[in-house]
XYZ file of C-alpha atoms in Angstrom:
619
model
C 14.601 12.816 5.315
C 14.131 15.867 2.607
C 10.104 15.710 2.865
C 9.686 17.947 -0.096
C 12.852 16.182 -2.059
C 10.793 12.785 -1.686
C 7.394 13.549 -2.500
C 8.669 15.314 -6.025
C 10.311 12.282 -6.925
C 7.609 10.292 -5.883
C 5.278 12.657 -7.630
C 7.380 12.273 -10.235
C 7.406 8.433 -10.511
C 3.950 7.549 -10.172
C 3.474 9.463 -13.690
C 3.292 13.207 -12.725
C 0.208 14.968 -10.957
C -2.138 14.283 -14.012
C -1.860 10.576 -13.788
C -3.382 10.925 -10.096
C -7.241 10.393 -9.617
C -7.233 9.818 -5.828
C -4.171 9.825 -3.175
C -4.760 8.896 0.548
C -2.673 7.349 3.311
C -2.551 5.014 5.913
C -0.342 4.130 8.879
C 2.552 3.237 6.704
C 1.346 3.841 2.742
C 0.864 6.276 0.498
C -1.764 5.157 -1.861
C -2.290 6.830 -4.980
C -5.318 5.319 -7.256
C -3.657 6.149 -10.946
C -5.675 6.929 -14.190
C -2.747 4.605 -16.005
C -0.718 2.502 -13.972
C 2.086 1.847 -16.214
C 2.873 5.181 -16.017
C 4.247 3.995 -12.372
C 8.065 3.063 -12.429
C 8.518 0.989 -9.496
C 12.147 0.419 -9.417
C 12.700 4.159 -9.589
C 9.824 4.463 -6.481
C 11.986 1.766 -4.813
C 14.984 3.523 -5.270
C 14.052 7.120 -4.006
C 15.548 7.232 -0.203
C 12.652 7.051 2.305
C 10.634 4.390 0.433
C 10.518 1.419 1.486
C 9.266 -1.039 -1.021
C 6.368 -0.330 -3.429
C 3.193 -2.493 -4.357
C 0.883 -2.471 -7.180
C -2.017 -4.055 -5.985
C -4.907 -2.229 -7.372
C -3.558 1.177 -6.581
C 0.439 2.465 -6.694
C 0.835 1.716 -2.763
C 4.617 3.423 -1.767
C 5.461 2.188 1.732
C 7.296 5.386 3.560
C 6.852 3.914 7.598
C 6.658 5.941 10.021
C 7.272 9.151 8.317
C 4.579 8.679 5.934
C 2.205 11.437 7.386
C 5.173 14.294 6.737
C 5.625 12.916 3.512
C 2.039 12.966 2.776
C 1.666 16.187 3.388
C 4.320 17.177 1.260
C 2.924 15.277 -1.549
C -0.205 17.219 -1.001
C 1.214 20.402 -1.146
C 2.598 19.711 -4.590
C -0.599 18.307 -5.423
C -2.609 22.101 -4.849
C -5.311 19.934 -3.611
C -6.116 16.805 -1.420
C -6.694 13.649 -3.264
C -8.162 14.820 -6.484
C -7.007 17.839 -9.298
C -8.296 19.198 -12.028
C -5.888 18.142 -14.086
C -5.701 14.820 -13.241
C -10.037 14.800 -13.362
C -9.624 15.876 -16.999
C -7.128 13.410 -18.378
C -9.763 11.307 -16.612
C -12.343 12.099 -18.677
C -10.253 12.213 -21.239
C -8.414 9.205 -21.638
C -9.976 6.104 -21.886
C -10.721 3.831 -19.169
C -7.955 1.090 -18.466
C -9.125 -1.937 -18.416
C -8.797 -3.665 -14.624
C -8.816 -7.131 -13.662
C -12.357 -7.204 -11.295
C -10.495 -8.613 -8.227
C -8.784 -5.117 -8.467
C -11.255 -3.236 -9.003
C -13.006 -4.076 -5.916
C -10.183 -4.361 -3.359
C -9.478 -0.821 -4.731
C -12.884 0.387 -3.763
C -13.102 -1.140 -0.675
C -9.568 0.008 0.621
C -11.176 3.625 -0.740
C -14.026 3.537 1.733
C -12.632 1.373 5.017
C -9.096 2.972 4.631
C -10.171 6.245 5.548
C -12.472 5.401 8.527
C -9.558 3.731 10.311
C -8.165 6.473 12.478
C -11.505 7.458 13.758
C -12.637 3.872 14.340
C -9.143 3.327 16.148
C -9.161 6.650 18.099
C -12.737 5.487 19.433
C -11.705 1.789 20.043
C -8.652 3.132 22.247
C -11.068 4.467 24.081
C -12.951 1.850 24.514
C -9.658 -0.005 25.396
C -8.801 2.251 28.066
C -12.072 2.750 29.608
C -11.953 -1.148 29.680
C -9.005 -1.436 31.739
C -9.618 1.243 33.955
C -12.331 -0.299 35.007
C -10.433 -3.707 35.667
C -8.729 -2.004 38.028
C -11.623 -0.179 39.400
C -10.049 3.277 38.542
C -13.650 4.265 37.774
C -16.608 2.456 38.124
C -18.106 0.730 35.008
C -21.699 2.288 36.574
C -20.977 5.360 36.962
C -22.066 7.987 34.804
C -18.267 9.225 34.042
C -17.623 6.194 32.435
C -21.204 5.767 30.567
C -20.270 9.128 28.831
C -16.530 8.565 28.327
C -18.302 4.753 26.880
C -20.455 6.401 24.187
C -17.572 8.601 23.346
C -15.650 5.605 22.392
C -19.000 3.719 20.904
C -19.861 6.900 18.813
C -17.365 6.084 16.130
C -19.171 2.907 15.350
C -22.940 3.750 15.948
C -22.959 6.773 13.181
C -20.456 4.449 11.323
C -23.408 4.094 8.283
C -22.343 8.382 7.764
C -19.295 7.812 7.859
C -19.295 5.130 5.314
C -21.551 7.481 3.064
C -18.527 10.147 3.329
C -15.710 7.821 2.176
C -17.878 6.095 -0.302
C -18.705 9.235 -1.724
C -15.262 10.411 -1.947
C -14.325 7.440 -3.926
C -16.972 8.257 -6.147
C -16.284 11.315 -6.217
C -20.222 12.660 -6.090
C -21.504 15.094 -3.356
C -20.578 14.285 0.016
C -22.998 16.511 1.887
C -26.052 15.333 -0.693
C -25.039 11.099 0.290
C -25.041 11.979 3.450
C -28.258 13.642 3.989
C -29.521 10.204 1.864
C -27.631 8.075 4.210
C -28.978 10.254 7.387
C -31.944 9.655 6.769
C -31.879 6.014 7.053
C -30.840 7.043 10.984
C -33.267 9.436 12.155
C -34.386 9.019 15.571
C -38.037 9.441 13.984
C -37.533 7.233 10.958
C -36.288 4.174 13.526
C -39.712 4.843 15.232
C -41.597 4.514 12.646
C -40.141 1.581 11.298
C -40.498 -0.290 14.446
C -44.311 0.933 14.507
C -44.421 -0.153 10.910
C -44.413 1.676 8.255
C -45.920 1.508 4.485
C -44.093 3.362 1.632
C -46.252 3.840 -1.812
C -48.376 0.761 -0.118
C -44.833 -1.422 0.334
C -43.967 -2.472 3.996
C -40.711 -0.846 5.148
C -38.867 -3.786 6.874
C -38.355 -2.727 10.732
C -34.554 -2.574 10.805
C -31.954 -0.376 12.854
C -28.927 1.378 10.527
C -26.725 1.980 13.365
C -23.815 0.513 13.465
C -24.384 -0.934 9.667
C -21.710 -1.183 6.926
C -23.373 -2.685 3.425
C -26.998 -0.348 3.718
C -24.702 3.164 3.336
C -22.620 2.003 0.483
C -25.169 0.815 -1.272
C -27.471 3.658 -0.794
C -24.427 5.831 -1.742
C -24.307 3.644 -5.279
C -27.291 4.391 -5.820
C -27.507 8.275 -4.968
C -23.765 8.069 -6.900
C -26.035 6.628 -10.435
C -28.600 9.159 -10.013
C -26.255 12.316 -9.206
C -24.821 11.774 -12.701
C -27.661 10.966 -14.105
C -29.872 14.017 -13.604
C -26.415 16.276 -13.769
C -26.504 15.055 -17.434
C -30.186 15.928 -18.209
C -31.059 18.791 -16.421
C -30.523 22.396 -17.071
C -27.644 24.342 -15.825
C -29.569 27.239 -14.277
C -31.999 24.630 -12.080
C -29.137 21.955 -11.447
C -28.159 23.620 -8.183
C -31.424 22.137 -6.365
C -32.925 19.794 -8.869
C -29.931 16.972 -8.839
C -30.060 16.697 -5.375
C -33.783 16.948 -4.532
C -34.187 14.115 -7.703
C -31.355 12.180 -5.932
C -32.688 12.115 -2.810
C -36.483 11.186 -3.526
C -35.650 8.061 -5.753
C -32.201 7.132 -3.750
C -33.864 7.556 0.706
C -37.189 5.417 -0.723
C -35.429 2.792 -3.085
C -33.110 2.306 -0.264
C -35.829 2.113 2.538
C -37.586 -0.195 0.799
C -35.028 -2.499 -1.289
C -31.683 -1.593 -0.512
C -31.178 -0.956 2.958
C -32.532 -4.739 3.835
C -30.374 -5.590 1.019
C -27.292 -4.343 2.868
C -28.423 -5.681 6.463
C -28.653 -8.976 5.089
C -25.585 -8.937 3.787
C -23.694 -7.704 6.205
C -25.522 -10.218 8.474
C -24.945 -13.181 5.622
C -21.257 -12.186 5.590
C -20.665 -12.511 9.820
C -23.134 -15.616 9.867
C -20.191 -17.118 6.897
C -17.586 -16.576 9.030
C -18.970 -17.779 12.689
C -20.044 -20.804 10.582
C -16.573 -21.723 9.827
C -15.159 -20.468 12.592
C -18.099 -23.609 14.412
C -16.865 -26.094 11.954
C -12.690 -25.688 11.853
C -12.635 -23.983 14.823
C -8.960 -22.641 15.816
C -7.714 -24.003 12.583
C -8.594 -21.121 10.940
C -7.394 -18.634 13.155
C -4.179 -20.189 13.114
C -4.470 -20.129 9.045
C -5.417 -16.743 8.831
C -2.649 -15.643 11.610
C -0.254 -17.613 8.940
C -1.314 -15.739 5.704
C -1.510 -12.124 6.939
C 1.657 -11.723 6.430
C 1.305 -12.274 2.602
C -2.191 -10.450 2.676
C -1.397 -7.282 3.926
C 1.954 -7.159 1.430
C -0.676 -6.759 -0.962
C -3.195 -4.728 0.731
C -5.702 -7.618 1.007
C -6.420 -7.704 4.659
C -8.132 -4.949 3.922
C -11.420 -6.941 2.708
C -11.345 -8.382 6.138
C -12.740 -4.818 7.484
C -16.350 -4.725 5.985
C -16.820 -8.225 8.152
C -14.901 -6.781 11.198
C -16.824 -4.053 11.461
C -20.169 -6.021 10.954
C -19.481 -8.603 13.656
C -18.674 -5.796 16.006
C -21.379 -3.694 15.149
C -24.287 -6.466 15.431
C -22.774 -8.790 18.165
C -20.230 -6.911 20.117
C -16.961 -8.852 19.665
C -14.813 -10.493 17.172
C -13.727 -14.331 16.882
C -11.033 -14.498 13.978
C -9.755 -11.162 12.224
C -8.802 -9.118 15.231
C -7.490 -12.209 17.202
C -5.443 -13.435 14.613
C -3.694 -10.002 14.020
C -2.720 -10.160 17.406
C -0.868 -13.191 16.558
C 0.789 -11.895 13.563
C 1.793 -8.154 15.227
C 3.667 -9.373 17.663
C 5.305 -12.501 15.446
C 6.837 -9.122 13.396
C 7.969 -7.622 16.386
C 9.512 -11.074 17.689
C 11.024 -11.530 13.956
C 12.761 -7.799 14.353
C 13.670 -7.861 17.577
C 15.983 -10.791 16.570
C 17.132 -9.757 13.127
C 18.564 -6.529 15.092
C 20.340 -8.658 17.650
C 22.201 -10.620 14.919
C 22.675 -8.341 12.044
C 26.180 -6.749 11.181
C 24.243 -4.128 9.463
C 23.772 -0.843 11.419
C 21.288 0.500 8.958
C 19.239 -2.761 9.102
C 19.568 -2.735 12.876
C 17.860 0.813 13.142
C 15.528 -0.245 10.691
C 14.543 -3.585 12.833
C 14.546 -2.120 15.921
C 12.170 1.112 14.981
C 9.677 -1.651 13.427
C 9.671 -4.221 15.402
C 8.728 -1.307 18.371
C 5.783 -0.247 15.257
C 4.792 -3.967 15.565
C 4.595 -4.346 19.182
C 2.342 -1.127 19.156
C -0.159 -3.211 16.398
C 1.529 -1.184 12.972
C 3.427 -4.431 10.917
C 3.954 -2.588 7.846
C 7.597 -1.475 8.163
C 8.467 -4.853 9.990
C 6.829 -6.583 6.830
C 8.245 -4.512 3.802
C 11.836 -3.201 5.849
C 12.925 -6.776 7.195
C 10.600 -9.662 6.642
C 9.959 -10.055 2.782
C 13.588 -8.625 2.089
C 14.668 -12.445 3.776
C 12.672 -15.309 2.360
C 14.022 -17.036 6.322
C 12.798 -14.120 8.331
C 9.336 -13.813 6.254
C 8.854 -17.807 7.140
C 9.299 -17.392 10.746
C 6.997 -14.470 10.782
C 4.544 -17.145 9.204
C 5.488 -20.121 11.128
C 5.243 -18.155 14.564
C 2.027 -16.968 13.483
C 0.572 -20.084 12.697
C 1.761 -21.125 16.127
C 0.324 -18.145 18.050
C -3.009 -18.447 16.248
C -3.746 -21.954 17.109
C -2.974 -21.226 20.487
C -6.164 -18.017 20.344
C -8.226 -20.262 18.606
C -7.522 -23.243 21.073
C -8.725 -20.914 23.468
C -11.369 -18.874 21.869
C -9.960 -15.417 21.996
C -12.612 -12.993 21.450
C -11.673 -8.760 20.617
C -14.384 -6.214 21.970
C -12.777 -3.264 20.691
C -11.871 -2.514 17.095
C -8.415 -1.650 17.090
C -4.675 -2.762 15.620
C -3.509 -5.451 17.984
C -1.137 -4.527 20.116
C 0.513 -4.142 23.720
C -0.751 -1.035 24.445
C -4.208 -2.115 23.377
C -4.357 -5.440 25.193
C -7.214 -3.702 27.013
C -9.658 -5.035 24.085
C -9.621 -8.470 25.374
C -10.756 -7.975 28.716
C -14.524 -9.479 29.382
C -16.090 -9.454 32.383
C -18.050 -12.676 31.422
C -14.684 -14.122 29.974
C -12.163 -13.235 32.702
C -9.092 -15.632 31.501
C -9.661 -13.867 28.111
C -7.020 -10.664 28.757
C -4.658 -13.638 30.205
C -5.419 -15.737 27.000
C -4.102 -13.032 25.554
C -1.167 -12.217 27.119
C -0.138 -15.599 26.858
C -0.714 -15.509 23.008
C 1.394 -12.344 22.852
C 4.034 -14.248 24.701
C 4.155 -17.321 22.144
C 4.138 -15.573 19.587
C 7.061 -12.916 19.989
C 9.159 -15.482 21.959
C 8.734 -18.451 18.826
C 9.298 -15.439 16.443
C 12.547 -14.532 18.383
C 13.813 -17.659 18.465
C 13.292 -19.159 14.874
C 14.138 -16.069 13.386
C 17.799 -15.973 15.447
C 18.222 -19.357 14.415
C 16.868 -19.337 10.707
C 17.165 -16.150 9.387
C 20.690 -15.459 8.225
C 22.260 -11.877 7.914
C 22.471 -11.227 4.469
C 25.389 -8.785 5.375
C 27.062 -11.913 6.883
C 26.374 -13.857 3.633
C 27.849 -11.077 1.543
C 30.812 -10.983 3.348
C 31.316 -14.753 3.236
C 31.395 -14.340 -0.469
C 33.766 -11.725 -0.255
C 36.399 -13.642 1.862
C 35.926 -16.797 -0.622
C 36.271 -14.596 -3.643
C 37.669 -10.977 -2.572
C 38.123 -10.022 -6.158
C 33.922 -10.043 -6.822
C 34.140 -6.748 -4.355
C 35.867 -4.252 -7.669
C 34.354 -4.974 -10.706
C 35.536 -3.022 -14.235
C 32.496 -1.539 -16.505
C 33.153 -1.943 -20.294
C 31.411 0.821 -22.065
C 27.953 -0.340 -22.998
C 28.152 1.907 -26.086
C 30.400 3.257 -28.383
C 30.918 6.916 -28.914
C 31.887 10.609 -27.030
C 31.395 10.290 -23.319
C 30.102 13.377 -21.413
C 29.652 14.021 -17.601
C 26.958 12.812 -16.075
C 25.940 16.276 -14.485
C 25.906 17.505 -18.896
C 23.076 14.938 -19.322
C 19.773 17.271 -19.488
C 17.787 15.290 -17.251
C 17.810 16.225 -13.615
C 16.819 13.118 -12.512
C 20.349 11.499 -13.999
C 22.561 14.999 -13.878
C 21.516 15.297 -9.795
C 22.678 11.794 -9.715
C 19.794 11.613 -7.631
C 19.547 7.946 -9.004
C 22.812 7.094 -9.161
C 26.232 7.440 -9.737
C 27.616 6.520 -13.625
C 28.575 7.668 -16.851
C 26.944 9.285 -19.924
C 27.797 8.407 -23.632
C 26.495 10.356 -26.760
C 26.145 7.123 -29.217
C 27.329 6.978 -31.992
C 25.980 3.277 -32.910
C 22.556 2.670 -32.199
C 23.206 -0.576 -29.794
C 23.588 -1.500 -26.244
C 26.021 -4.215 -24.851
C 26.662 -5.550 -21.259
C 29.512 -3.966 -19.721
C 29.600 -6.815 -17.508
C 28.132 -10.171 -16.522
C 24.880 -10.023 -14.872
C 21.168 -10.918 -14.786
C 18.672 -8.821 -16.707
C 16.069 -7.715 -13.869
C 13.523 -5.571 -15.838
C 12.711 -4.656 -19.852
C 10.820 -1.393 -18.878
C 7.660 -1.868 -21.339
C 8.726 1.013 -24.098
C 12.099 -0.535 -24.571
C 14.313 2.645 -23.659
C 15.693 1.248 -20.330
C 17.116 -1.802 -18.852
C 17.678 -2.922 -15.637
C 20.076 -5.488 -14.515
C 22.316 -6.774 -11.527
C 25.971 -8.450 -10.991
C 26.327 -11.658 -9.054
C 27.670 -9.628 -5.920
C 24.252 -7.125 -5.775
C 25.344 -4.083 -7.702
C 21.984 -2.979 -9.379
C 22.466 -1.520 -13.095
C 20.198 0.923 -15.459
C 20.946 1.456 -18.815
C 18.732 4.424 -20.289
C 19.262 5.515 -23.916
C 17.864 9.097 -24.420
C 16.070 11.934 -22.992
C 12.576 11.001 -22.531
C 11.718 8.619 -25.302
C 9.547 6.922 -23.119
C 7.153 8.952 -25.086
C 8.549 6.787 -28.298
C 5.990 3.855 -26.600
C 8.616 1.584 -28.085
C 9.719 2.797 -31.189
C 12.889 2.314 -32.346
C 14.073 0.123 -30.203
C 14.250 -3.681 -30.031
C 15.325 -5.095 -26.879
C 17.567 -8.915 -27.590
C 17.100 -9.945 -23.708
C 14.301 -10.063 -21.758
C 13.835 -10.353 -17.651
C 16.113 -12.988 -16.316
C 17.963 -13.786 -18.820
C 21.780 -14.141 -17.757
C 23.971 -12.209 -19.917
C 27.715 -12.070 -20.038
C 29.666 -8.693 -20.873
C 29.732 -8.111 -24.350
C 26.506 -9.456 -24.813
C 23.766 -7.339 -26.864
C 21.111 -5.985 -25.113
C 19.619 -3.332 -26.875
C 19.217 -2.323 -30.588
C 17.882 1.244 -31.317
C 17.261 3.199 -34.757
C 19.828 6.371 -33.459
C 18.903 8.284 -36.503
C 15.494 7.879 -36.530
C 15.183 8.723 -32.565
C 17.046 12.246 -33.407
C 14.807 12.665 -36.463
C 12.224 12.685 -34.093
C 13.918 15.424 -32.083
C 15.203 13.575 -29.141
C 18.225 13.767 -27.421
C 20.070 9.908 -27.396
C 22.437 10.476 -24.938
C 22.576 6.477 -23.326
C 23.142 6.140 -19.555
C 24.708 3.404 -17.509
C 24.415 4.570 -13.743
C 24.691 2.039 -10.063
C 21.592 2.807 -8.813
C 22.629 1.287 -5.176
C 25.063 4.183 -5.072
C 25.057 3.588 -1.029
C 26.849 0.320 -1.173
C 29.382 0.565 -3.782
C 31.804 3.241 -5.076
C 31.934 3.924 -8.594
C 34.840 5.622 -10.228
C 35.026 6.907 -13.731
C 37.947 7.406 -16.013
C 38.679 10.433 -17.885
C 38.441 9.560 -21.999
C 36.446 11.087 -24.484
C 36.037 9.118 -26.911
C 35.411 4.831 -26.210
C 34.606 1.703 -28.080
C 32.766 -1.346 -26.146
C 36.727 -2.651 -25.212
C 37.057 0.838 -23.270
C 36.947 0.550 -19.228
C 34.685 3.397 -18.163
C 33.523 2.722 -14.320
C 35.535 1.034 -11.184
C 33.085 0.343 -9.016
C 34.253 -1.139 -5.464
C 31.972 -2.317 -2.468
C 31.504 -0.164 0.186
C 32.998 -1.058 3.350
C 30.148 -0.683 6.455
């Protein structure tokens, strides 16, 4: 993969570096929180090779696999500047505010603050993992003072997890890190926990005894707080004392408010929220780890497993293990290995078999997204046995009671987190689990899930004709070359391979039958697709995108069936030159890697002209 090639387009299709207010990754993502999100065109994202699928759940998420650190990286260096420019900050202020549904709004904020903490937590629960097991088989004693120290190595992750919080929360809020967490600090001080157990009396209020350590809820919403005032006395206080007066303000109203009203606040929360769960995990029992197990597939195509974190780390922090999250993950990893380990054995498809194997090897190791976006949701059969095997494997943990100790991906080479010395037969509970639920994955998914290579091929043999199809010119007037067309996107044919037509009518026809997949929302482009899977976009002009719409009136919308000849598009072609745009119209195959598309040599066409061949590809 071209690193540098990918993030420009990338860069490119999320709505250039101004329409970025904060970028981060994960294992698999690149997420990029955007100041307008329908400047994001996700069919061009999904076409750019290297991406995987893309997701607009709260933020632009673009699915790379395993790659995605060298492509971050890339993307960064374009950027000048990690997660947030200056030009992007001042179209921020700028432009105003679009308006978010609430549910997104939060699940952005929290995948903001937990997504960042995940490689330290899971670097200090491997730890944990391995110091576990090498004490199972008495490698070093669990006594000892080599393995104390190696121990709070591994716990230190989670007991100064309250700063860390107070880092990422500040980054999403973009206020001073160093200033929230000095506020947050304080909370922790060995001296301040002394007190506090002594009891202590702020402006003649009793401080409630509690300990911060290990706490979620107390740092972010001491950061909220500190966030408020930051602005606040940045807005009202002169220039030449702001240096020291915003934070020393910040700090005396945020450390005492939060002492007094707000840290409790947050520890009862976060101890509301685990008391919630172990409550229904009393009442329904394994149920709901076998219902959970079952939807994470669906939740963490949209990034929503991520709201399971606050409570994950919570439970962990204040009693040690885990009952439902981490469990049913395990269920679900391995169900997405099982799943690709048998889509690779029966595919005819080399590229899906690469694909398969390299994520169902992710999967075992605890990583699902490229099993998930490569191979289960593009087959509606696979994606069911992921869920079905799932739900299978998760009844089974919560027949049993499976309980995590260490907060890390669920995997095979972190097994290690179920071992208990109180609980013995739970590392063989979970073995077992592993075992169901890769073997009923396997086996459902080599009977159920269908090649679609094999399908396609079917078709062919029962109707070899649907493999050539002939493209009617969608317009009429003087065709050009595609690599004339002053666009690079189109000229580099970096999209696709297709033809270019200078109108000289301002309307659009079908050059063949097909379904319309997308209106893009300013009218300029069309996307649509042929019963066999060639995918079709139809842009007329250079950048009118900026038109918003004008000009043009679309006669189809998304999913409508259209047969060639049909009208798609009408457009005002003298008032969209007027304007000073160039409305040269293209019609390019954007799945260039599956079909062959020749184009014949006229000049001049009317909508009865053929212009394109295109032929399947043989693999």
């Amino acid at each position: 993969m071209n690193y540098k090639q990918t993030a420009e387009e990338i860069l490119k299709h999320v709505g250039g570096k101004g329409n970025i207010s904060y970028f981060e990754h994960c294992s698999t993502r690149l997420r990029f929180s955007l100041i307008d999100n329908t400047k994001a065109d996700v069919k061009r994202l999904e076409s750019i090779p290297g991406v995987i699928a893309v997701k607009m759940a709260g933020q632009c998420q673009v699915v790379i696999g395993n790659e995605v650190v060298e492509v971050y990286d890339a993307v960064n260096q374009l950027l000048g500047s990690p997660n947030l420019n200056s030009e992007s900050a001042e179209a921020s202020a700028a432009k105003p505010k679009e308006k978010k549904k609430l549910g997104s709004v939060i699940l952005d904020f929290i995948v903001g603050v937990f997504q960042p903490l995940i490689p330290a937590i899971a670097g200090a629960g491997m730890v944990k993992s391995l110091l576990l097991l090498l004490g199972l088989m008495n490698v070093l004693d669990p006594n000892g003072q080599t393995y104390k120290i190696l121990f709070q190595i591994g716990d230190a992750a989670l007991y100064f997890l309250p700063l860390l919080v107070a880092v990422t929360t500040a980054n999403k809020l973009k206020v001073s890190t160093l200033v929230a967490l000095a506020a947050v600090g304080a909370l922790l001080l060995p001296n301040m926990t002394a007190m506090l157990g002594e009891g202590a009396q702020l402006f003649g209020l009793q401080i409630k005894s509690i300990s911060y350590a290990y706490q979620v809820f107390p740092a972010i919403l001491t950061v909220l707080l500190y966030a408020q005032m930051e602005k606040w006395f940045t807005r009202i206080s002169p220039k030449v004392i702001r240096t020291f007066f915003v934070p020393m303000m910040s700090l005396l109203i945020t450390v005492p408010v939060s002492l007094l009203f707000l840290g409790p606040l947050g520890y009862m929360l976060g101890e509301g929220f685990s008391a919630i769960i172990l409550t229904l995990f009393d009442k329904v029992g394994w149920i709901a780890v076998a219902l959970l197990a079952a939807v994470l597939p669906l939740m963490v195509s949209i990034g929503m497993h991520k709201a399971l974190v606050p409570y994950a780390l919570t439970a962990m922090g204040s009693t040690g293990k885990e009952l439902l999250y981490l469990p049913a993950s395990l269920a679900h990893n391995i169900a997405e290995s099982g799943a690709c380990f048998a889509v690779a054995v029966r595919t005819k498809d080399k590229a899906l078999k690469a694909t398969a194997i390299s994520a169902g090897i992710s999967a075992l190791f605890g990583i699902t997204e490229p099993a998930l976006y490569g191979v289960a949701l593009q087959n509606k059969k696979v994606l069911a046995s992921v869920m079905f095997s799932s739900l299978v494997g998760g009844a089974f943990i919560g027949i049993v009671g499976l309980q995590a100790y260490v907060l890390v991906g669920p995997g095979i080479a972190s097994l290690s987190m179920f071992i208990s010395e109180d609980l013995p037969r739970n590392i063989i509970n979970a073995v077992i689990a592993l075992v169901i639920s890769f073997v009923v994955a396997f086996v459902s998914t080599f009977i159920l899930g269908k090649d679609n290579k094999a399908k396609e091929e079917e078709q062919q043999l029962a109707n070899p004709l649907t493999a050539v199809k002939e493209f009617k010119s969608p317009v009429i007037g003087e065709v050009i070359p595609l690599s004339e067309v002053k666009d690079e996107v189109f000229s580099s044919k970096a999209m696709g391979e297709g033809i270019a037509v200078i109108p000289a009518k301002g309307e659009l026809y079908a050059p063949v039958d097909g379904k319309i997949e997308v209106v893009y929302n300013r009218n300029h482009a069309i996307a649509m697709s042929t019963a066999n899977g060639m995918e079709l976009l139809f842009h007329v002009g250079i950048d009118t995108v900026r038109l918003r719409g004008k000009y043009f009136e679309p006669q189809v919308k998304a999913g409508d069936e259209v047969k060639a000849g049909d009208l798609l598009l009408k457009f005002d072609l003298e008032k969209i030159i007027e304007e000073g745009y160039d409305p040269v119209t293209i019609a390019i195959v954007t799945n260039k890697d599956k079909y062959a598309v020749e184009v014949a040599e006229l000049k001049q066409v009317n909508r009865q002209d053929t212009l394109m061949v295109v032929t399947a590809l043989e693999n």
